[in-house]
Short mmCIF file of C-alpha atoms in Angstrom, two decimals:
data_model
loop_
_atom_site.label_atom_id
_atom_site.label_comp_id
_atom_site.label_asym_id
_atom_site.label_seq_id
_atom_site.Cartn_x
_atom_site.Cartn_y
_atom_site.Cartn_z
CA MET E 261 108.42 48.41 87.37
CA GLU E 262 108.69 45.37 88.74
CA PHE E 263 110.83 44.05 85.75
CA LEU E 264 113.10 46.56 86.85
CA GLY E 265 117.26 44.72 87.50
CA ASP E 266 118.33 45.20 90.84
CA ILE E 267 122.03 46.96 90.55
CA THR E 268 124.04 44.46 92.79
CA GLY E 269 122.17 41.26 91.01
CA LEU E 270 123.02 39.22 94.24
CA ASP E 271 119.37 38.63 95.50
CA PRO E 272 116.14 39.45 92.57
CA SER E 273 114.33 40.02 94.74
CA ARG E 274 115.58 42.56 96.87
CA PRO E 275 113.93 46.03 95.27
CA SER E 276 116.72 48.59 94.55
CA LEU E 277 116.10 52.38 96.53
CA LEU E 278 115.07 53.46 93.79
CA GLU E 279 112.06 51.20 93.36
CA LEU E 280 111.15 52.35 97.08
CA ILE E 281 111.61 55.77 96.80
CA ALA E 282 109.40 55.78 94.32
CA GLN E 283 106.68 54.65 95.93
CA GLU E 284 106.89 56.47 98.42
CA GLN E 285 106.53 59.79 96.27
CA LEU E 286 103.67 58.19 94.82
CA ARG E 287 102.05 57.61 97.77
CA ASP E 288 103.34 61.13 98.79
CA THR E 289 102.03 63.29 95.55
CA LEU E 290 98.20 61.78 96.21
CA GLN E 291 97.39 63.87 99.01
CA PRO E 292 98.07 67.11 97.57
CA ALA E 293 96.40 65.95 94.09
CA ILE E 294 92.96 64.83 96.29
CA LYS E 295 92.96 67.64 97.57
CA TYR E 296 93.32 69.88 94.64
CA ILE E 297 90.15 67.89 92.82
CA LEU E 298 88.10 67.92 95.70
CA ALA E 299 88.63 71.70 96.63
CA VAL E 300 87.71 72.57 92.18
CA PHE E 301 84.76 70.52 92.75
CA ALA E 302 83.73 72.06 95.99
CA GLN E 303 83.65 75.30 94.39
CA GLN E 304 80.64 74.23 92.43
CA TYR E 305 79.15 71.51 95.47
CA PRO E 306 80.06 73.80 98.69
CA ARG E 307 76.97 72.58 99.99
CA TYR E 308 78.13 68.78 100.28
CA LEU E 309 82.09 68.90 100.01
CA ILE E 310 83.26 72.14 101.79
CA ARG E 311 83.25 70.39 104.87
CA LEU E 312 85.19 67.74 103.31
CA VAL E 313 87.45 70.45 102.40
CA ASN E 314 88.10 71.96 106.14
CA ARG E 315 88.04 68.07 106.85
CA PHE E 316 90.31 66.76 105.13
CA GLU E 317 93.00 65.49 106.41
CA GLU E 318 90.50 63.22 108.27
CA SER E 319 88.67 62.30 105.25
CA TYR E 320 92.10 61.43 103.31
CA SER E 321 93.49 59.13 106.61
CA LEU E 322 90.07 56.90 106.83
CA LEU E 323 89.77 56.70 102.76
CA MET E 324 93.71 55.50 103.10
CA LEU E 325 93.26 53.63 105.79
CA ILE E 326 90.48 51.56 104.37
CA VAL E 327 91.96 51.57 101.14
CA GLU E 328 95.69 50.57 102.49
CA ARG E 329 94.16 47.60 104.99
CA HIS E 330 92.67 45.97 101.97
CA TYR E 331 95.58 45.89 100.10
CA LEU E 332 97.42 44.92 102.97
CA LYS E 333 94.94 41.78 103.66
CA VAL E 334 94.78 40.25 100.14
CA HIS E 335 97.87 41.43 97.98
CA GLY E 336 100.57 41.50 101.65
CA ALA E 337 101.87 45.60 100.48
CA SER E 338 100.58 48.85 100.36
CA PHE E 339 98.56 50.35 97.58
CA ALA E 340 101.92 51.85 96.70
CA GLU E 341 104.06 49.09 96.95
CA ASN E 342 101.83 46.98 95.12
CA PHE E 343 101.05 49.27 91.98
CA TYR E 344 104.93 49.24 91.92
CA GLY E 345 105.33 45.47 92.13
CA LEU E 346 106.15 45.13 95.76
CA LYS E 347 105.46 43.15 98.61
CA ARG E 348 105.71 42.70 102.46
CA ARG E 349 106.94 38.87 104.94
CA ARG E 350 107.85 38.62 107.65
CA THR E 351 111.70 38.96 108.13
CA PRO E 352 112.68 34.85 108.36
CA ALA E 353 115.51 34.14 110.59
CA VAL E 354 117.13 32.40 107.91
CA GLU E 355 117.00 33.74 103.76
CA THR E 356 116.09 30.52 101.78
CA VAL E 357 116.12 32.51 98.26
CA ARG E 358 117.75 30.00 96.98
CA VAL E 359 114.92 27.49 97.46
CA ASN E 360 112.14 29.61 97.80
CA ALA E 361 113.50 30.02 94.08
CA ALA E 362 113.22 26.47 93.48
CA LEU E 363 110.46 25.14 94.74
CA ASN E 364 108.51 28.24 93.37
CA GLU E 365 106.56 28.78 96.52
CA ILE E 366 106.21 30.91 99.29
CA SER E 367 106.49 30.18 102.64
CA PRO E 368 103.60 30.42 105.19
CA HIS E 369 105.80 32.54 107.95
CA GLU E 370 106.81 34.82 105.15
CA LYS E 371 102.56 35.91 105.00
CA LEU E 372 101.78 39.39 106.95
CA GLN E 373 100.06 38.36 110.91
CA PRO E 374 97.01 40.64 112.16
CA ARG E 375 99.02 42.34 114.22
CA ASP E 376 101.51 42.81 110.98
CA ILE E 377 99.32 44.84 109.33
CA ASN E 378 97.09 47.12 112.37
CA ARG E 379 101.26 48.00 113.11
CA SER E 380 101.10 48.43 109.04
CA LEU E 381 97.95 50.93 109.18
CA PHE E 382 99.98 52.51 112.19
CA PHE E 383 102.98 53.49 110.38
CA LEU E 384 101.24 53.88 106.80
CA VAL E 385 98.27 56.12 107.73
CA GLY E 386 98.67 56.93 111.39
CA ILE E 387 102.46 58.41 111.16
CA PRO E 388 101.43 60.92 108.00
CA TYR E 389 98.36 62.00 109.85
CA LEU E 390 100.17 63.28 112.83
CA ARG E 391 103.00 65.08 110.72
CA ALA E 392 100.80 66.61 108.57
CA LYS E 393 98.40 68.00 111.98
CA ALA E 394 102.06 68.96 113.48
CA HIS E 395 103.10 70.39 110.36
CA GLN E 396 99.47 72.53 110.13
CA TYR E 397 99.73 73.28 114.28
CA TYR E 398 103.27 74.94 113.20
CA GLU E 399 102.30 77.70 110.54
CA ASP E 400 99.19 78.02 112.74
CA PHE E 401 101.30 78.81 115.37
CA GLY E 402 102.95 81.99 113.15
CA GLY E 403 105.76 79.40 112.32
CA GLY E 404 108.02 79.68 108.94
CA ILE E 405 107.50 83.89 108.51
CA ASP E 406 109.47 85.39 107.41
CA PRO E 407 111.18 87.59 110.55
CA THR E 408 111.10 90.76 108.91
CA LEU E 409 107.37 90.22 107.69
CA ILE E 410 106.99 91.18 111.68
CA GLU E 411 109.45 93.38 113.31
CA SER E 412 107.17 95.90 113.42
CA VAL E 413 104.21 93.20 115.27
CA PRO E 414 104.60 94.65 119.24
CA ARG E 415 105.24 91.57 121.85
CA SER E 416 104.07 91.42 124.93
CA SER E 417 106.43 91.20 128.13
CA PRO E 418 107.70 87.46 129.21
CA HIS E 419 105.61 88.47 132.16
CA GLN E 420 102.13 88.95 130.71
CA GLN E 421 102.55 85.71 128.71
CA THR E 422 100.24 82.88 129.07
CA LEU E 423 100.94 79.32 129.20
CA VAL E 424 99.27 78.51 125.92
CA ASP E 425 101.56 81.64 124.32
CA LYS E 426 104.89 80.04 126.12
CA ILE E 427 103.11 76.42 124.78
CA LYS E 428 103.26 78.06 121.37
CA ASN E 429 106.10 79.51 121.31
CA ALA E 430 108.48 76.36 122.66
CA TYR E 431 106.38 73.71 120.18
CA LYS E 432 107.71 76.63 116.94
CA SER E 433 111.41 76.26 118.49
CA ILE E 434 111.25 72.39 119.09
CA TYR E 435 109.38 71.46 115.75
CA PRO E 436 111.73 72.25 113.43
CA TRP E 437 114.55 69.98 115.00
CA MET E 438 112.09 67.33 115.58
CA ASN E 439 111.15 67.12 111.74
CA LEU E 440 115.01 67.02 110.79
CA SER E 441 116.05 64.45 113.21
CA MET E 442 112.93 62.23 111.48
CA GLU E 443 114.89 63.37 108.42
CA LEU E 444 118.06 62.46 108.95
CA TRP E 445 117.01 59.41 110.78
CA GLN E 446 115.90 58.07 107.30
CA LEU E 447 118.44 59.52 105.26
CA ALA E 448 120.87 57.06 107.50
CA HIS E 449 119.07 54.00 106.94
CA SER E 450 118.37 54.41 103.37
CA LEU E 451 122.54 54.91 103.29
CA GLY E 452 123.39 51.57 104.97
CA TYR E 453 119.70 49.85 102.57
CA LEU E 454 121.79 51.15 99.35
CA PHE E 455 125.12 49.73 100.61
CA ASP E 456 123.37 46.80 101.62
CA LYS E 457 124.29 46.90 105.55
CA THR E 458 121.17 46.81 106.64
CA PRO E 459 117.64 44.67 104.72
CA PHE E 460 115.21 47.83 106.12
CA TYR E 461 115.59 51.20 104.49
CA ARG E 462 113.15 53.00 107.54
CA PRO E 463 113.95 52.30 110.47
CA TRP E 464 110.14 51.33 111.92
CA LEU E 465 110.49 47.91 109.40
CA ALA E 466 113.28 46.91 111.67
CA TRP E 467 111.27 47.17 114.67
CA MET E 468 107.40 45.53 112.96
CA GLY E 469 110.82 42.39 111.55
CA ILE E 470 109.18 43.55 108.19
CA ASP E 471 110.72 44.02 105.02
CA ILE E 472 109.99 45.00 101.03
CA ARG E 473 110.30 42.76 98.63
CA ARG E 474 109.50 41.66 95.08
CA LEU E 475 106.81 40.20 93.34
CA GLY E 476 107.79 36.99 92.15
CA SER E 477 106.70 34.38 89.88
CA ALA E 478 105.34 32.59 92.89
CA ASP E 479 102.86 35.17 93.97
CA TYR E 480 101.61 36.27 90.42
CA VAL E 481 100.54 31.77 90.21
CA LEU E 482 98.91 32.60 93.48
CA ASN E 483 97.54 35.85 92.87
CA GLN E 484 95.71 33.98 89.43
CA LYS E 485 94.78 30.86 91.72
CA GLY E 486 92.31 33.89 94.32
CA ALA E 487 91.46 35.22 91.33
CA ASP E 488 89.68 32.20 89.47
CA LYS E 489 88.78 31.30 93.01
CA ASP E 490 86.69 33.83 93.50
CA ALA E 491 85.23 33.87 89.96
CA ILE E 492 83.35 30.68 90.50
CA ARG E 493 79.66 32.40 91.42
CA PRO E 494 77.57 30.87 94.14
CA THR E 495 74.68 29.28 93.16
CA GLY E 496 70.97 30.95 94.91
CA VAL E 497 69.74 34.46 94.99
CA LEU E 498 70.71 35.51 98.89
CA PRO E 499 74.56 33.79 98.31
CA LEU E 500 74.44 35.86 94.93
CA ILE E 501 73.56 38.89 96.32
CA ARG E 502 75.65 38.42 99.08
CA TYR E 503 78.61 37.93 96.50
CA TYR E 504 77.76 40.74 94.35
CA LEU E 505 78.09 43.14 97.52
CA PHE E 506 81.49 41.84 99.20
CA HIS E 507 83.14 40.96 95.87
CA SER E 508 82.46 44.88 94.56
CA ARG E 509 84.03 46.79 97.10
CA GLN E 510 86.93 44.26 96.69
CA GLN E 511 86.70 44.62 92.44
CA LEU E 512 86.41 48.04 92.94
CA LEU E 513 89.78 48.47 95.53
CA ASP E 514 91.59 45.93 93.37
CA SER E 515 90.81 48.65 90.49
CA LEU E 516 92.82 51.50 91.55
CA LYS E 517 95.87 50.31 90.99
CA LEU E 518 94.25 50.69 87.18
CA LEU E 519 92.28 54.22 87.51
CA LEU E 520 95.12 55.45 88.82
CA PRO E 521 97.29 55.31 85.24
CA ILE E 522 94.40 56.11 83.71
CA SER E 523 93.79 59.28 85.68
CA ILE E 524 97.59 60.83 84.98
CA PHE E 525 96.75 59.76 81.35
CA PHE E 526 93.37 61.73 81.49
CA LEU E 527 94.75 64.49 83.61
CA LYS E 528 97.64 64.99 80.83
CA PHE E 529 96.07 64.92 78.11
CA LEU E 530 93.86 68.30 79.90
CA GLU E 531 96.76 69.38 79.88
CA TRP E 532 97.70 69.11 76.25
CA TRP E 533 93.77 69.65 74.85
CA TYR E 534 93.70 73.00 77.18
CA SER E 535 97.49 74.44 75.93
CA PRO E 536 98.26 77.41 73.63
CA SER E 537 99.94 75.31 71.38
CA SER E 538 97.17 72.56 70.97
CA PRO E 539 93.86 71.90 68.20
CA ALA E 540 91.02 73.49 70.79
CA ARG E 541 92.21 76.64 70.68
CA ALA E 542 92.23 77.12 67.15
CA LEU E 543 88.99 75.08 66.85
CA SER E 544 87.58 77.72 69.36
CA ALA E 545 89.10 80.82 67.83
CA PRO E 546 86.79 83.13 66.77
CA ARG E 547 86.82 83.67 62.32
CA SER E 548 86.92 87.22 61.99
CA GLY E 549 90.10 87.05 60.15
CA PRO E 550 93.83 87.27 61.25
CA ALA E 551 94.86 89.80 64.23
CA ILE E 552 94.86 93.19 63.17
CA PRO E 553 98.05 94.48 63.94
CA PRO E 554 99.38 97.58 65.61
CA PRO E 555 99.42 100.69 63.88
CA ALA E 556 102.58 101.30 62.19
CA LYS E 557 105.35 104.25 64.37
CA LEU E 558 104.71 107.76 63.38
CA SER E 559 108.20 109.14 61.99
CA PRO E 560 108.81 112.21 62.74
CA HIS E 561 108.69 115.73 60.97
CA PRO E 562 111.85 117.30 59.00
CA ARG E 563 111.08 120.12 59.99
CA GLY E 564 109.67 118.81 64.22
CA LEU E 565 111.98 118.48 66.62
CA SER E 566 114.39 116.20 66.98
CA ILE E 567 114.47 112.61 68.87
CA ASP E 568 117.12 111.44 67.93
CA GLU E 569 120.05 112.07 70.99
CA LEU E 570 117.36 113.04 72.88
CA PRO E 571 118.01 110.83 76.22
CA TYR E 572 115.33 108.19 76.92
CA GLY E 573 112.86 109.14 79.29
CA SER E 574 113.71 113.46 78.39
CA CYS E 575 111.18 115.63 77.80
CA PRO E 576 111.15 116.90 73.81
CA LEU E 577 110.20 120.20 74.25
CA CYS E 578 112.61 120.75 77.54
CA HIS E 579 115.29 117.92 77.07
CA GLU E 580 114.17 116.94 81.59
CA GLN E 581 113.64 114.40 82.79
CA LEU E 582 109.51 113.74 82.29
CA GLN E 583 106.84 115.12 85.00
CA ASN E 584 103.95 113.65 84.77
CA ALA E 585 104.13 111.69 81.16
CA THR E 586 101.82 112.55 79.35
CA ALA E 587 101.44 110.79 75.53
CA LEU E 588 99.64 112.49 72.96
CA PRO E 589 97.68 110.51 69.86
CA THR E 590 100.37 110.21 67.74
CA GLY E 591 101.98 108.34 70.57
CA TYR E 592 105.31 110.66 72.03
CA ALA E 593 105.36 111.64 75.42
CA PHE E 594 106.29 115.05 77.02
CA CYS E 595 106.06 116.58 80.11
CA TYR E 596 102.60 117.81 81.11
CA ARG E 597 103.29 121.48 81.17
CA CYS E 598 105.44 121.62 78.34
CA ILE E 599 102.98 119.48 76.00
CA TYR E 600 99.87 121.57 77.78
CA ASN E 601 100.98 124.88 76.61
CA TYR E 602 101.98 124.07 72.75
CA VAL E 603 98.92 122.26 71.96
CA GLU E 604 96.78 124.92 73.20
CA GLU E 605 98.80 127.75 70.74
CA ASN E 606 100.08 125.73 67.91
CA GLY E 607 97.09 122.93 68.15
CA ARG E 608 99.38 119.48 66.60
CA CYS E 609 102.30 118.19 67.83
CA PRO E 610 105.84 119.21 68.08
CA VAL E 611 107.36 116.13 66.84
CA THR E 612 105.08 114.99 63.34
CA LEU E 613 103.94 118.51 62.94
CA ILE E 614 100.36 116.65 62.79
CA ALA E 615 97.61 118.34 63.21
CA LEU E 616 95.55 117.55 66.64
CA PRO E 617 91.88 119.56 66.17
CA GLY E 618 89.31 120.10 69.27
CA PHE E 619 92.54 117.69 71.36
CA ARG E 620 92.70 119.13 74.06
CA VAL E 621 95.18 117.60 77.25
CA GLY E 622 93.31 116.62 80.26
CA LEU E 623 95.02 116.22 83.71
CA SER E 624 94.25 112.37 84.83
CA PHE E 625 92.55 114.06 88.26
CA THR E 626 90.80 116.60 89.94
CA CYS E 627 92.63 118.65 92.16
CA SER E 628 89.13 118.82 95.16
CA ARG E 629 88.21 114.47 94.54
CA THR E 630 92.41 114.44 95.47
CA THR E 631 91.70 116.62 98.57
CA MET E 632 88.33 114.98 99.21
CA LYS E 633 89.83 111.35 98.50
CA PHE E 634 93.05 112.51 100.67
CA GLY E 635 90.65 113.42 103.36
CA LYS E 636 88.39 109.77 103.36
CA GLN E 637 91.57 108.21 103.75
CA ILE E 638 92.97 110.06 106.69
CA GLN E 639 89.68 109.62 107.93
CA SER E 640 89.53 106.26 107.34
CA GLN E 641 92.80 104.90 109.13
CA GLN E 642 91.94 106.13 112.52
CA ILE E 643 91.06 104.30 115.12
CA PRO E 644 86.62 104.77 116.27
CA GLY E 645 87.38 106.93 120.00
CA TRP E 646 91.12 107.19 119.67
CA GLY E 647 90.88 109.88 116.71
CA ALA E 648 90.25 113.11 118.61
CA TYR E 649 93.57 112.34 120.80
CA TYR E 650 96.34 112.54 118.41
CA LEU E 651 94.89 114.05 114.96
CA ASP E 652 92.05 116.96 114.73
CA TYR E 653 90.93 115.84 111.64
CA LYS E 654 88.68 118.80 110.68
CA ALA E 655 91.89 121.35 111.04
CA LEU E 656 93.77 119.20 108.90
CA LYS E 657 90.73 119.44 106.37
CA LYS E 658 89.58 122.79 106.75
CA ILE E 659 93.75 123.74 105.86
CA ILE E 660 93.96 121.62 102.37
CA SER E 661 90.43 122.61 101.25
CA SER E 662 91.57 126.22 102.12
CA LEU E 663 94.86 125.32 99.68
CA ALA E 664 93.00 123.98 97.46
CA SER E 665 89.66 127.15 96.68
CA SER E 666 93.42 130.46 97.46
CA GLN E 667 95.40 127.98 95.15
CA ILE E 668 98.83 129.25 97.64
CA PRO E 669 102.09 128.48 95.80
CA SER E 670 104.12 126.40 97.57
CA TYR E 671 103.91 126.12 102.17
CA ASP E 672 106.28 124.59 104.10
CA ALA E 673 105.38 121.09 106.66
CA VAL E 674 107.16 119.45 108.98
CA ARG E 675 107.64 116.09 108.31
CA PRO E 676 105.67 113.64 109.91
CA THR E 677 108.26 111.17 110.47
CA ASP E 678 110.63 114.50 112.26
CA LEU E 679 107.69 114.06 114.64
CA LEU E 680 108.32 110.39 116.45
CA ASN E 681 111.63 110.97 117.67
CA PHE E 682 109.67 113.89 119.70
CA ALA E 683 107.27 111.48 121.34
CA ASN E 684 107.17 113.18 124.53
CA ARG E 685 106.88 116.72 123.76
CA PRO E 686 104.02 118.54 121.53
CA VAL E 687 105.18 119.71 118.11
CA GLN E 688 103.45 122.63 116.37
CA ILE E 689 103.12 122.49 112.55
CA GLU E 690 102.06 125.76 110.88
CA ASN E 691 101.32 126.86 107.50
CA THR E 692 103.35 129.45 106.09
CA VAL E 693 101.78 131.89 103.94
CA PRO E 694 104.60 133.96 101.80
CA PRO E 695 103.76 137.93 102.37
CA GLU E 696 103.37 137.95 98.69
CA SER E 697 100.55 135.68 98.99
CA THR E 698 98.61 137.02 101.57
CA SER E 699 95.92 139.08 99.37
CA GLU E 700 94.82 135.38 97.88
CA LEU E 701 93.73 133.93 100.41
CA SER E 702 90.10 133.37 101.38
CA GLU E 703 88.25 134.90 104.57
CA ASP E 704 87.96 131.24 105.83
CA PHE E 705 91.23 130.33 105.70
CA SER E 706 93.12 129.87 108.63
CA THR E 707 96.55 129.66 110.49
CA THR E 708 95.64 127.78 113.24
CA THR E 709 98.84 126.06 114.77
CA LEU E 710 98.34 122.31 114.24
CA SER E 711 99.16 119.66 116.87
CA LEU E 712 99.88 116.68 114.89
CA TYR E 713 101.98 114.23 117.10
CA PRO E 714 100.60 115.39 121.04
CA ALA E 715 102.59 114.33 124.15
CA GLN E 716 101.80 110.71 126.15
CA GLU E 717 100.04 112.04 128.45
CA HIS E 718 97.15 113.41 126.19
CA ASP E 719 96.96 109.50 125.32
CA PRO E 720 93.32 107.95 126.05
CA PRO E 721 93.03 105.93 129.37
CA GLY E 722 94.74 102.62 128.65
CA ALA E 723 96.07 102.95 126.00
CA GLY E 724 98.93 101.02 125.10
CA THR E 725 101.36 98.88 122.81
CA ILE E 726 98.82 99.02 120.48
CA PHE E 727 97.62 102.43 120.51
CA HIS E 728 101.00 103.65 119.91
CA ALA E 729 101.96 101.49 117.20
CA HIS E 730 98.64 102.60 115.26
CA LYS E 731 99.42 107.02 116.37
CA ALA E 732 103.53 105.74 114.52
CA ALA E 733 102.24 104.14 111.29
CA PHE E 734 99.33 107.18 111.13
CA PHE E 735 101.42 109.17 110.93
CA PHE E 736 103.65 107.31 108.47
CA LYS E 737 100.95 107.47 105.94
CA LEU E 738 100.26 110.63 106.81
CA GLU E 739 103.03 111.45 105.21
CA ARG E 740 102.34 109.91 101.81
CA GLU E 741 99.47 111.36 101.58
CA LEU E 742 100.46 114.65 102.50
CA GLU E 743 103.46 114.36 99.56
CA LYS E 744 100.85 113.01 97.06
CA ALA E 745 98.56 116.13 97.75
CA ARG E 746 101.45 118.68 97.42
CA THR E 747 102.24 117.12 94.40
CA ASN E 748 98.97 117.03 92.72
CA TYR E 749 98.26 120.44 93.79
CA TYR E 750 101.39 121.63 92.04
CA ASN E 751 100.77 119.81 89.25
CA CYS E 752 97.55 121.93 89.20
CA THR E 753 98.76 125.01 89.29
#
């Protein structure tokens, strides 16, 4: 990347905006990549790594503090800047680019001082950590959630909110604007740097008096001299141990710029190796011959039912829309009522005329199981200790059990959503039985009136917004379950 030519060509040491953005993107993508790898290993070794995953922001910031401090002290640049062949220098009052190029040396005033290193560490490690925690708090407080998902959640009145709730709401309102202002501020400096209006592409670099330059020949010569000096090993046991302890850490940190491209290449290799088109799929495939093709489609018999002009989704027997679609082994679908009667009488497929010996069209459910499941679902939705105040569950279950056992042809009921509009008065739901089916009722069947939505004076003590919201949600689910029970009952008959 250090060989990338400058766009203007006036200052060869001045990096382009693309180089600066690339090194920032590398720094920003390291954090989620390391977090993903750590989360994968934490699943295998949770005893040792789960704490690091839970406190990843702090652990990552501490790691980057060590790495960035080493690169700033040794190379005069951050890790990402050194990877792209860039360096930091103290901005001189007068540019001496030609003089330095002629002498092939670096001015000692351009070297970073300890104060410059500490300031750079604050903006390289501290500011990203604070922004990450601020975004995490914003999401924890409910920021960025689709408003349609929380429209039904009851909101407390302003006088009921505590000081902490008010601070959270204010933070959720202010944070997006603060983040937008920060991004616009950085964009303005980037545009100024692009059009050569300022030597700093970030505002805090101007505050610190530090700009970013490309590494020149003098920098490489100086680095080589330092490497040759470190290669000289001292004599003696203790000095040799001290040498290895000090230089092993330095060599490990310096090797990160080589380990990064190697790890990227290794990850890309794994991605290709486990892709569907890789040779690993062919080697791991079972040697059981070619895949078995699906069975051929059975053509209609000339004397069978014609389905050429039949609209899609229609039953070949009744030519109506499919109701409770049921497929035969021949691959054709019919209405359950139609095909059940036909197979019982003829024992064959009406389209292909293929015999179906021993085949019996069966329901995918039973009425008794459906009723019991319905009852358990209703019971599980009640708040413990509150259900008796807004639903007589035992009476409801008795009515449904009587309907299932007596097989009443039809019944009518008031829709629960209609009851929500009459919350201030009790609405009676009666089980209406046709006159011709009265003789079919069992003796234990009761036509007792069931009050599904009593008035608010029947509510338990202390019932507030949460109780009424749960009450309305319960009746909405009750309506869905009643419709399912009625549909299943009609299918049984």
